[in-house]
Tab-separated table of C-alpha atoms and ligand atoms in Angstrom:
chain	number	residue	atom	x	y	z
A	1	UNK	CA	16.942	170.678	-6.508
A	2	UNK	CA	15.651	168.727	-3.305
A	3	UNK	CA	13.907	164.433	-4.151
A	4	UNK	CA	11.792	164.487	-0.533
A	5	UNK	CA	12.508	160.553	0.295
A	6	UNK	CA	10.341	158.821	1.176
A	7	UNK	CA	9.461	156.015	4.000
A	8	UNK	CA	7.096	153.290	2.725
A	9	UNK	CA	5.699	150.685	4.287
A	10	UNK	CA	7.543	147.258	4.571
A	11	UNK	CA	5.882	144.294	3.816
A	12	UNK	CA	3.415	143.982	1.796
A	13	UNK	CA	1.506	140.958	1.333
A	14	UNK	CA	-1.883	140.357	-1.021
A	15	UNK	CA	-4.289	138.073	-1.668
A	16	UNK	CA	-8.168	136.391	-1.369
A	17	UNK	CA	-7.020	134.378	1.939
A	18	UNK	CA	-3.548	136.167	2.844
A	19	UNK	CA	-5.700	137.077	6.274
A	20	UNK	CA	-4.205	133.402	7.795
A	21	UNK	CA	-0.750	133.999	7.025
A	22	UNK	CA	-1.473	136.395	9.514
A	23	UNK	CA	-0.430	133.841	12.142
A	24	UNK	CA	3.373	133.252	10.600
A	25	UNK	CA	3.936	136.576	10.100
A	26	UNK	CA	3.543	138.244	13.151
A	27	UNK	CA	5.716	134.668	14.707
A	28	UNK	CA	9.197	136.736	14.410
A	29	UNK	CA	7.541	139.718	15.982
A	30	UNK	CA	6.228	137.931	19.018
A	31	UNK	CA	8.128	139.673	22.249
A	32	UNK	CA	8.810	137.537	25.798
A	33	UNK	CA	5.795	137.962	27.930
A	34	UNK	CA	4.563	140.751	26.081
A	35	UNK	CA	1.675	140.853	23.938
A	36	UNK	CA	-0.287	140.980	19.654
A	37	UNK	CA	-2.964	143.977	20.579
A	38	UNK	CA	-5.181	143.054	17.943
A	39	UNK	CA	-6.904	147.139	18.042
A	40	UNK	CA	-10.655	146.010	15.512
A	41	UNK	CA	-13.161	147.547	14.034
A	42	UNK	CA	-15.822	148.281	16.040
A	43	UNK	CA	-18.865	146.602	13.373
A	44	UNK	CA	-16.536	143.832	13.845
A	45	UNK	CA	-17.758	143.179	17.397
A	46	UNK	CA	-20.031	139.162	17.671
A	47	UNK	CA	-19.129	138.603	13.939
A	48	UNK	CA	-16.879	135.844	12.599
A	49	UNK	CA	-13.246	137.687	11.993
A	50	UNK	CA	-12.431	137.446	15.878
A	51	UNK	CA	-12.288	133.702	15.178
A	52	UNK	CA	-10.172	133.772	12.519
A	53	UNK	CA	-7.716	136.375	14.937
A	54	UNK	CA	-4.348	134.422	16.005
A	55	UNK	CA	-4.607	134.885	19.381
A	56	UNK	CA	-1.613	133.724	21.462
A	57	UNK	CA	-0.934	134.012	25.368
A	58	UNK	CA	-1.843	137.575	26.783
A	59	UNK	CA	-2.262	138.592	23.385
A	60	UNK	CA	-5.323	140.589	23.389
A	61	UNK	CA	-8.325	142.446	20.738
A	62	UNK	CA	-9.177	146.202	21.895
A	63	UNK	CA	-12.263	147.372	19.779
A	64	UNK	CA	-11.830	151.460	17.625
A	65	UNK	CA	-15.625	152.978	18.124
A	66	UNK	CA	-15.200	154.342	14.849
A	67	UNK	CA	-18.642	156.159	14.836
A	68	UNK	CA	-16.916	159.520	14.561
A	69	UNK	CA	-13.239	159.540	13.146
A	70	UNK	CA	-9.705	159.575	15.158
A	71	UNK	CA	-9.168	162.639	17.533
A	72	UNK	CA	-5.812	162.820	19.841
A	73	UNK	CA	-7.590	161.983	23.251
A	74	UNK	CA	-8.575	158.723	22.340
A	75	UNK	CA	-5.371	158.022	19.990
A	76	UNK	CA	-3.503	159.443	24.499
A	77	UNK	CA	-6.527	156.902	26.485
A	78	UNK	CA	-5.694	153.436	24.151
A	79	UNK	CA	-2.520	154.126	24.042
A	80	UNK	CA	-2.633	155.029	28.831
A	81	UNK	CA	-4.708	152.469	28.918
A	82	UNK	CA	-1.550	149.493	27.433
A	83	UNK	CA	0.885	151.413	29.282
A	84	UNK	CA	-1.159	151.132	32.553
A	85	UNK	CA	-2.471	146.346	31.892
A	86	UNK	CA	1.812	146.057	30.224
A	87	UNK	CA	5.017	147.538	29.758
A	88	UNK	CA	5.089	147.716	26.425
A	89	UNK	CA	3.384	145.819	23.693
A	90	UNK	CA	4.372	143.358	20.923
A	91	UNK	CA	3.150	145.544	18.270
A	92	UNK	CA	-0.072	146.233	17.373
A	93	UNK	CA	-1.993	145.588	14.591
A	94	UNK	CA	-4.810	147.848	13.637
A	95	UNK	CA	-8.055	145.723	11.127
A	96	UNK	CA	-10.853	147.895	10.012
A	97	UNK	CA	-10.854	150.799	7.619
A	98	UNK	CA	-9.527	153.890	7.654
A	99	UNK	CA	-9.866	154.781	11.078
A	100	UNK	CA	-9.199	152.238	12.488
A	101	UNK	CA	-5.872	152.067	10.984
A	102	UNK	CA	-5.009	155.411	11.906
A	103	UNK	CA	-6.264	154.633	15.334
A	104	UNK	CA	-3.474	151.757	15.129
A	105	UNK	CA	-0.079	153.837	13.531
A	106	UNK	CA	-1.139	156.440	16.038
A	107	UNK	CA	-1.255	153.899	19.070
A	108	UNK	CA	1.716	152.523	17.954
A	109	UNK	CA	3.907	155.842	17.820
A	110	UNK	CA	2.531	156.655	21.794
A	111	UNK	CA	3.563	153.994	22.771
A	112	UNK	CA	7.426	154.905	23.230
A	113	UNK	CA	6.857	159.100	22.611
A	114	UNK	CA	6.124	160.766	25.760
A	115	UNK	CA	2.983	163.533	25.875
A	116	UNK	CA	0.026	163.208	24.022
A	117	UNK	CA	-0.853	161.952	19.394
A	118	UNK	CA	-1.352	166.509	19.836
A	119	UNK	CA	2.011	167.307	20.016
A	120	UNK	CA	3.355	165.388	16.908
A	121	UNK	CA	0.278	166.379	14.589
A	122	UNK	CA	2.486	168.092	11.893
A	123	UNK	CA	5.120	166.954	9.505
A	124	UNK	CA	8.197	165.645	10.786
A	125	UNK	CA	7.536	165.348	14.714
A	126	UNK	CA	7.898	161.603	15.657
A	127	UNK	CA	11.301	161.741	17.002
A	128	UNK	CA	10.513	157.750	17.857
A	129	UNK	CA	10.017	154.510	15.956
A	130	UNK	CA	6.690	153.851	17.376
A	131	UNK	CA	6.393	150.078	18.659
A	132	UNK	CA	5.306	146.933	15.621
A	133	UNK	CA	2.181	147.818	13.614
A	134	UNK	CA	0.290	145.900	11.142
A	135	UNK	CA	-2.651	147.112	8.867
A	136	UNK	CA	-5.442	144.793	7.391
A	137	UNK	CA	-7.757	147.477	5.589
A	138	UNK	CA	-11.756	146.606	5.771
A	139	UNK	CA	-12.431	149.028	3.349
A	140	UNK	CA	-10.340	150.028	0.115
A	141	UNK	CA	-10.433	153.455	-0.894
A	142	UNK	CA	-8.070	156.089	2.143
A	143	UNK	CA	-5.238	154.649	0.857
A	144	UNK	CA	-4.534	155.264	4.747
A	145	UNK	CA	-2.871	151.617	4.691
A	146	UNK	CA	0.326	153.233	2.445
A	147	UNK	CA	0.096	156.798	3.590
A	148	UNK	CA	2.803	158.304	5.944
A	149	UNK	CA	0.236	159.822	8.499
A	150	UNK	CA	-2.774	158.758	10.675
A	151	UNK	CA	-5.122	161.573	10.406
A	152	UNK	CA	-6.583	162.582	13.508
A	153	UNK	CA	-8.643	165.875	15.217
A	154	UNK	CA	-7.160	167.605	17.932
A	155	UNK	CA	-8.148	170.077	19.936
A	156	UNK	CA	-6.878	173.198	17.457
A	157	UNK	CA	-6.669	170.899	14.444
A	158	UNK	CA	-7.079	167.885	12.067
A	159	UNK	CA	-3.175	167.119	11.050
A	160	UNK	CA	-2.225	163.874	11.062
A	161	UNK	CA	1.074	162.638	12.256
A	162	UNK	CA	3.358	162.585	9.338
A	163	UNK	CA	6.564	161.048	9.968
A	164	UNK	CA	8.810	158.882	8.180
A	165	UNK	CA	7.333	156.630	11.988
A	166	UNK	CA	4.239	156.013	10.375
A	167	UNK	CA	3.967	153.823	7.595
A	168	UNK	CA	2.773	150.337	8.479
A	169	UNK	CA	5.468	147.833	8.698
A	170	UNK	CA	3.534	145.823	7.634
A	171	UNK	CA	-0.032	145.209	5.444
A	172	UNK	CA	-2.432	142.867	4.814
A	173	UNK	CA	-4.697	143.674	1.705
A	174	UNK	CA	-6.975	140.373	1.879
A	175	UNK	CA	-9.593	141.193	-0.464
A	176	UNK	CA	-12.466	138.837	1.273
A	177	UNK	CA	-11.637	141.364	4.563
A	178	UNK	CA	-14.328	144.159	2.298
A	179	UNK	CA	-17.104	141.689	0.836
A	180	UNK	CA	-20.301	142.971	1.986
A	181	UNK	CA	-19.120	146.520	2.796
A	182	UNK	CA	-22.667	148.299	2.747
A	183	UNK	CA	-22.742	150.095	-1.005
A	184	UNK	CA	-22.995	153.526	0.438
A	185	UNK	CA	-20.121	153.265	2.630
A	186	UNK	CA	-18.157	151.557	-0.361
A	187	UNK	CA	-18.715	154.615	-2.291
A	188	UNK	CA	-17.860	156.365	-0.375
A	189	UNK	CA	-14.990	155.251	0.228
A	190	UNK	CA	-13.807	154.594	-3.234
A	191	UNK	CA	-14.375	157.964	-3.716
A	192	UNK	CA	-12.280	159.078	-1.329
A	193	UNK	CA	-9.090	157.141	-3.984
A	194	UNK	CA	-11.431	157.591	-7.830
A	195	UNK	CA	-11.352	162.044	-5.542
A	196	UNK	CA	-6.660	160.865	-4.720
A	197	UNK	CA	-6.543	160.524	-8.220
A	198	UNK	CA	-8.535	163.598	-9.354
A	199	UNK	CA	-6.557	165.236	-6.987
A	200	UNK	CA	-3.261	164.359	-7.525
A	201	UNK	CA	-3.487	164.686	-11.785
A	202	UNK	CA	-4.535	167.237	-11.459
A	203	UNK	CA	-1.833	168.803	-9.166
A	204	UNK	CA	0.829	171.340	-10.171
A	205	UNK	CA	2.923	168.592	-7.833
A	206	UNK	CA	2.732	166.881	-10.999
A	207	UNK	CA	5.176	163.666	-11.558
A	208	UNK	CA	5.456	160.395	-13.423
A	209	UNK	CA	6.354	158.283	-9.966
A	210	UNK	CA	2.378	160.005	-9.223
A	211	UNK	CA	0.611	159.388	-13.049
A	212	UNK	CA	2.004	156.175	-12.975
A	213	UNK	CA	0.220	154.506	-9.946
A	214	UNK	CA	-3.051	158.166	-10.635
A	215	UNK	CA	-3.614	156.839	-13.778
A	216	UNK	CA	-3.664	153.688	-12.905
A	217	UNK	CA	-5.972	153.900	-9.576
A	218	UNK	CA	-7.911	155.702	-11.352
A	219	UNK	CA	-7.916	153.330	-14.798
A	220	UNK	CA	-9.828	150.586	-12.043
A	221	UNK	CA	-11.621	152.852	-10.465
A	222	UNK	CA	-14.155	153.540	-13.493
A	223	UNK	CA	-14.140	149.930	-13.873
A	224	UNK	CA	-15.383	149.742	-10.265
A	225	UNK	CA	-18.000	152.236	-9.851
A	226	UNK	CA	-18.595	153.281	-13.797
A	227	UNK	CA	-17.950	149.775	-16.092
A	228	UNK	CA	-19.488	147.051	-14.208
A	229	UNK	CA	-21.134	148.852	-10.466
A	230	UNK	CA	-22.662	145.549	-9.312
A	231	UNK	CA	-20.875	143.790	-6.806
A	232	UNK	CA	-17.868	140.601	-7.393
A	233	UNK	CA	-15.459	139.009	-6.492
A	234	UNK	CA	-13.790	140.580	-8.949
A	235	UNK	CA	-14.623	143.822	-8.544
A	236	UNK	CA	-13.521	143.984	-4.447
A	237	UNK	CA	-9.880	142.991	-5.754
A	238	UNK	CA	-10.138	145.973	-7.874
A	239	UNK	CA	-10.829	148.393	-5.720
A	240	UNK	CA	-8.784	146.702	-3.078
A	241	UNK	CA	-5.548	147.894	-5.881
A	242	UNK	CA	-7.014	151.390	-6.435
A	243	UNK	CA	-6.777	151.493	-2.741
A	244	UNK	CA	-3.122	151.368	-2.871
A	245	UNK	CA	-2.258	152.537	-6.683
A	246	UNK	CA	-4.446	156.074	-5.009
A	247	UNK	CA	-2.318	155.672	-1.807
A	248	UNK	CA	1.162	155.788	-3.282
A	249	UNK	CA	-0.275	158.413	-6.274
A	250	UNK	CA	-0.240	161.145	-3.539
A	251	UNK	CA	2.366	160.028	-1.627
A	252	UNK	CA	4.315	161.577	-4.211
A	253	UNK	CA	2.748	164.222	-4.882
A	254	UNK	CA	-0.631	165.333	-2.674
A	255	UNK	CA	-4.194	166.321	-3.118
A	256	UNK	CA	-6.517	169.401	-3.807
A	257	UNK	CA	-9.047	170.988	-2.804
A	258	UNK	CA	-11.476	168.683	-2.424
A	259	UNK	CA	-9.980	167.636	0.184
A	260	UNK	CA	-8.866	170.793	1.752
A	261	UNK	CA	-12.659	171.934	1.629
A	262	UNK	CA	-13.823	168.838	3.288
A	263	UNK	CA	-11.193	168.503	6.339
A	264	UNK	CA	-12.934	171.615	7.340
A	265	UNK	CA	-16.087	170.432	6.820
A	266	UNK	CA	-15.050	167.621	9.461
A	267	UNK	CA	-13.631	169.628	11.442
A	268	UNK	CA	-16.258	171.367	12.105
A	269	UNK	CA	-19.521	169.887	11.550
A	270	UNK	CA	-18.269	165.694	12.014
A	271	UNK	CA	-18.521	164.677	8.604
A	272	UNK	CA	-16.364	161.557	7.567
A	273	UNK	CA	-13.916	161.950	5.889
A	274	UNK	CA	-15.564	159.841	2.018
A	275	UNK	CA	-19.332	161.926	2.243
A	276	UNK	CA	-17.549	165.349	3.391
A	277	UNK	CA	-15.362	165.020	0.424
A	278	UNK	CA	-18.921	163.136	-2.063
A	279	UNK	CA	-20.324	166.702	-0.493
A	280	UNK	CA	-17.420	169.078	-2.009
A	281	UNK	CA	-16.979	167.580	-5.131
A	282	UNK	CA	-20.213	168.331	-6.404
A	283	UNK	CA	-19.859	171.852	-6.687
A	284	UNK	CA	-16.127	171.288	-8.317
A	285	UNK	CA	-17.173	171.770	-11.334
A	286	UNK	CA	-14.626	175.397	-11.825
A	287	UNK	CA	-11.509	173.116	-10.782
A	288	UNK	CA	-12.203	169.747	-11.664
A	289	UNK	CA	-14.299	170.037	-14.485
A	290	UNK	CA	-14.377	166.496	-16.465
A	291	UNK	CA	-13.764	164.808	-12.888
A	292	UNK	CA	-17.130	166.295	-10.742
A	293	UNK	CA	-18.896	165.386	-15.014
A	294	UNK	CA	-17.280	161.782	-14.489
A	295	UNK	CA	-18.217	161.741	-10.361
A	296	UNK	CA	-21.841	162.672	-10.605
A	297	UNK	CA	-22.240	159.757	-13.473
A	298	UNK	CA	-20.634	157.815	-11.011
A	299	UNK	CA	-23.181	158.952	-7.614
A	300	UNK	CA	-25.657	158.556	-10.068
A	301	UNK	CA	-25.148	154.963	-12.122
A	302	UNK	CA	-24.247	153.506	-8.288
A	303	UNK	CA	-27.823	154.678	-6.298
A	304	UNK	CA	-26.484	157.357	-4.131
A	305	UNK	CA	-27.742	160.083	-2.740
A	306	UNK	CA	-25.111	163.146	-1.713
A	307	UNK	CA	-26.595	165.053	0.853
A	308	UNK	CA	-27.124	168.976	-0.005
A	309	UNK	CA	-28.371	172.112	2.162
A	310	UNK	CA	-25.801	171.426	4.628
A	311	UNK	CA	-23.528	174.586	5.724
A	312	UNK	CA	-26.574	176.921	4.746
A	313	UNK	CA	-27.830	177.343	8.245
A	314	UNK	CA	-24.634	177.267	9.963
A	315	UNK	CA	-23.251	180.796	10.997
A	316	UNK	CA	-21.313	183.112	9.812
A	317	UNK	CA	-18.454	182.691	12.737
A	318	UNK	CA	-19.170	178.286	11.671
A	319	UNK	CA	-18.362	178.930	7.790
A	320	UNK	CA	-15.107	182.267	9.383
A	321	UNK	CA	-13.509	178.591	10.760
A	322	UNK	CA	-14.324	175.992	9.099
A	323	UNK	CA	-12.283	178.215	6.447
A	324	UNK	CA	-9.407	179.241	8.618
A	325	UNK	CA	-9.485	175.579	8.959
A	326	UNK	CA	-9.102	175.032	5.083
A	327	UNK	CA	-7.454	178.475	4.119
A	328	UNK	CA	-3.977	176.341	6.867
A	329	UNK	CA	-3.955	173.448	4.827
A	330	UNK	CA	-1.086	175.414	2.012
A	331	UNK	CA	-0.174	172.206	0.544
A	332	UNK	CA	-3.091	171.416	-0.705
A	333	UNK	CA	-3.855	173.886	-1.771
A	334	UNK	CA	-0.543	174.886	-3.329
A	335	UNK	CA	-1.077	171.641	-5.408
A	336	UNK	CA	-4.164	172.889	-6.294
A	337	UNK	CA	-3.534	176.378	-7.799
A	338	UNK	CA	0.032	176.418	-7.971
A	339	UNK	CA	2.837	178.760	-6.475
A	340	UNK	CA	-0.087	182.172	-5.817
A	341	UNK	CA	-3.649	180.267	-4.770
A	342	UNK	CA	-4.065	182.336	-2.065
A	343	UNK	CA	-4.047	184.893	-4.508
A	344	UNK	CA	-6.486	182.448	-6.406
A	345	UNK	CA	-8.760	181.457	-3.380
A	346	UNK	CA	-9.882	184.865	-1.723
A	347	UNK	CA	-11.737	184.044	1.956
A	348	UNK	CA	-14.933	185.507	0.291
A	349	UNK	CA	-14.940	183.106	-2.559
A	350	UNK	CA	-14.709	179.978	-0.024
A	351	UNK	CA	-17.385	181.096	2.286
A	352	UNK	CA	-19.654	181.383	-1.855
A	353	UNK	CA	-18.157	177.445	-1.673
A	354	UNK	CA	-18.640	176.783	1.615
A	355	UNK	CA	-22.369	178.072	1.717
A	356	UNK	CA	-23.583	176.392	-1.145
A	357	UNK	CA	-22.037	172.512	1.081
B	1	LIG	P1	-14.013	154.198	8.701
B	1	LIG	O1	-12.595	153.766	8.463
B	1	LIG	O2	-14.347	155.534	8.903
B	1	LIG	O3	-15.587	153.414	7.870
B	1	LIG	C1	-16.521	153.682	8.478
B	1	LIG	C2	-17.604	153.032	8.865
B	1	LIG	O4	-18.339	151.675	8.152
B	1	LIG	C3	-17.957	152.461	10.189
B	1	LIG	O5	-18.996	152.141	10.155
B	1	LIG	C4	-16.866	151.222	10.845
B	1	LIG	O6	-17.290	150.375	11.930
B	1	LIG	C5	-17.423	150.847	9.130
B	1	LIG	N1	-16.818	149.499	8.588
B	1	LIG	C6	-15.403	149.200	8.362
B	1	LIG	N2	-15.501	147.480	7.469
B	1	LIG	C7	-16.989	147.689	7.665
B	1	LIG	C8	-16.868	145.859	6.526
B	1	LIG	N3	-16.155	145.224	5.595
B	1	LIG	N4	-18.194	145.585	6.532
B	1	LIG	C9	-18.530	147.620	6.438
B	1	LIG	N5	-18.707	148.389	7.307
B	1	LIG	C10	-17.617	148.755	7.877
B	1	LIG	O7	-14.098	154.133	6.817
B	1	LIG	P2	-12.695	154.336	5.825
B	1	LIG	O8	-13.316	155.267	4.652
B	1	LIG	O9	-13.088	154.156	5.866
B	1	LIG	O10	-11.805	156.136	6.888
B	1	LIG	C11	-13.012	157.458	6.520
B	1	LIG	C12	-11.200	157.712	7.158
B	1	LIG	O11	-10.127	157.407	6.862
B	1	LIG	C13	-11.224	159.580	7.843
B	1	LIG	O12	-10.861	159.323	9.588
B	1	LIG	C14	-9.774	160.185	7.501
B	1	LIG	O13	-9.617	160.902	8.108
B	1	LIG	C15	-8.965	158.933	7.657
B	1	LIG	N6	-8.173	158.930	6.738
B	1	LIG	C16	-6.587	158.651	6.793
B	1	LIG	C17	-5.603	158.954	5.626
B	1	LIG	C18	-4.725	158.563	5.874
B	1	LIG	O14	-3.474	159.109	4.872
B	1	LIG	N7	-3.852	157.570	7.216
B	1	LIG	C19	-6.006	158.300	4.582
B	1	LIG	C20	-7.244	159.358	3.787
B	1	LIG	C21	-8.863	159.464	5.006
B	2	LIG	ZN1	-9.263	161.454	1.363
């Protein structure tokens, strides 16, 4: 048996206020004349956080437009802009939600790899390390801070640049940065973590490594979204660690039905990942009966309204396209339903499911 040998994040700093250490952390990675590029979620335009960014010399802040999920063309444009202005850079520091973190990872890789980010969508296609990269989450749930992928929508597929060069060199986990996220956004991104746990813990790829992290992340999600739903500084700390542990859990297993279906939805309709997962999850009693029951309790307890009827009026060819995208994600289906998954999940069955969303 061949065991997977996973590349993880190199350094992790955790703690309320640890963002203040970024200057010191970056110092040894600064190269003569080459700037640090802070790729910051556009939500922070004009916000006080900008003043705390430790700019030096020709460092630059670039705002990441995350109105839509990251695209390969967006990554290519950012990398080209930087290469045009500077021969190279000392590093890329992504500050934001999962979309900004993914953009930062991808731009770091495209500073050194030739061609387009679309050429590297897949598994282990990236051959050269990117420039030094740091991830600083301001939303918690996706696990993008720990994962070895960066999910991008390209000309033909929505697929990550999965590689040993993709994980961050450094992550900075400061719970202060996720304070004040609007309730709906906090829930949708938080549920991404909850769903990672359910899909990992009920998958056929499960092992003790994944289970240990998944069990802990699930407990933390329950504390945040079921037991004590009013906001507190402590719940932000729990959510931040849930995201980390949930990401570690799927790093050594895989996600499942919710993700496989929601990828089709977001490819075709542009539905954001967290929300898309919530839309799908509410209809998956057949696959995750307990998880769906608990998910619905969380929806009710947090006063969230999940959209309905997204796909009922779509043309047949649109649904067929979503089915193509979904069924191409073989490892997700295999994890969820076992080796003979294609006998259990037929096109007709998936069509019925999409029509319900
Ligand atoms: P997001 O990054 O798309 O951001 C959602 C919204 O929240 C944006 O409008 C953003 O501007 C805003 N925002 C960010 N920080 C905020 C803050 N502190 N306060 C208020 N608003 C804030 O949302 P997300 O759910 O974190 O990430 C989703 C993305 O992550 C998708 O593109 C998905 O594909 C990706 N993803 C990646 C991985 C991975 O392993 N690489 C895993 C899961 C999801
Ligand atoms: Zn996810």
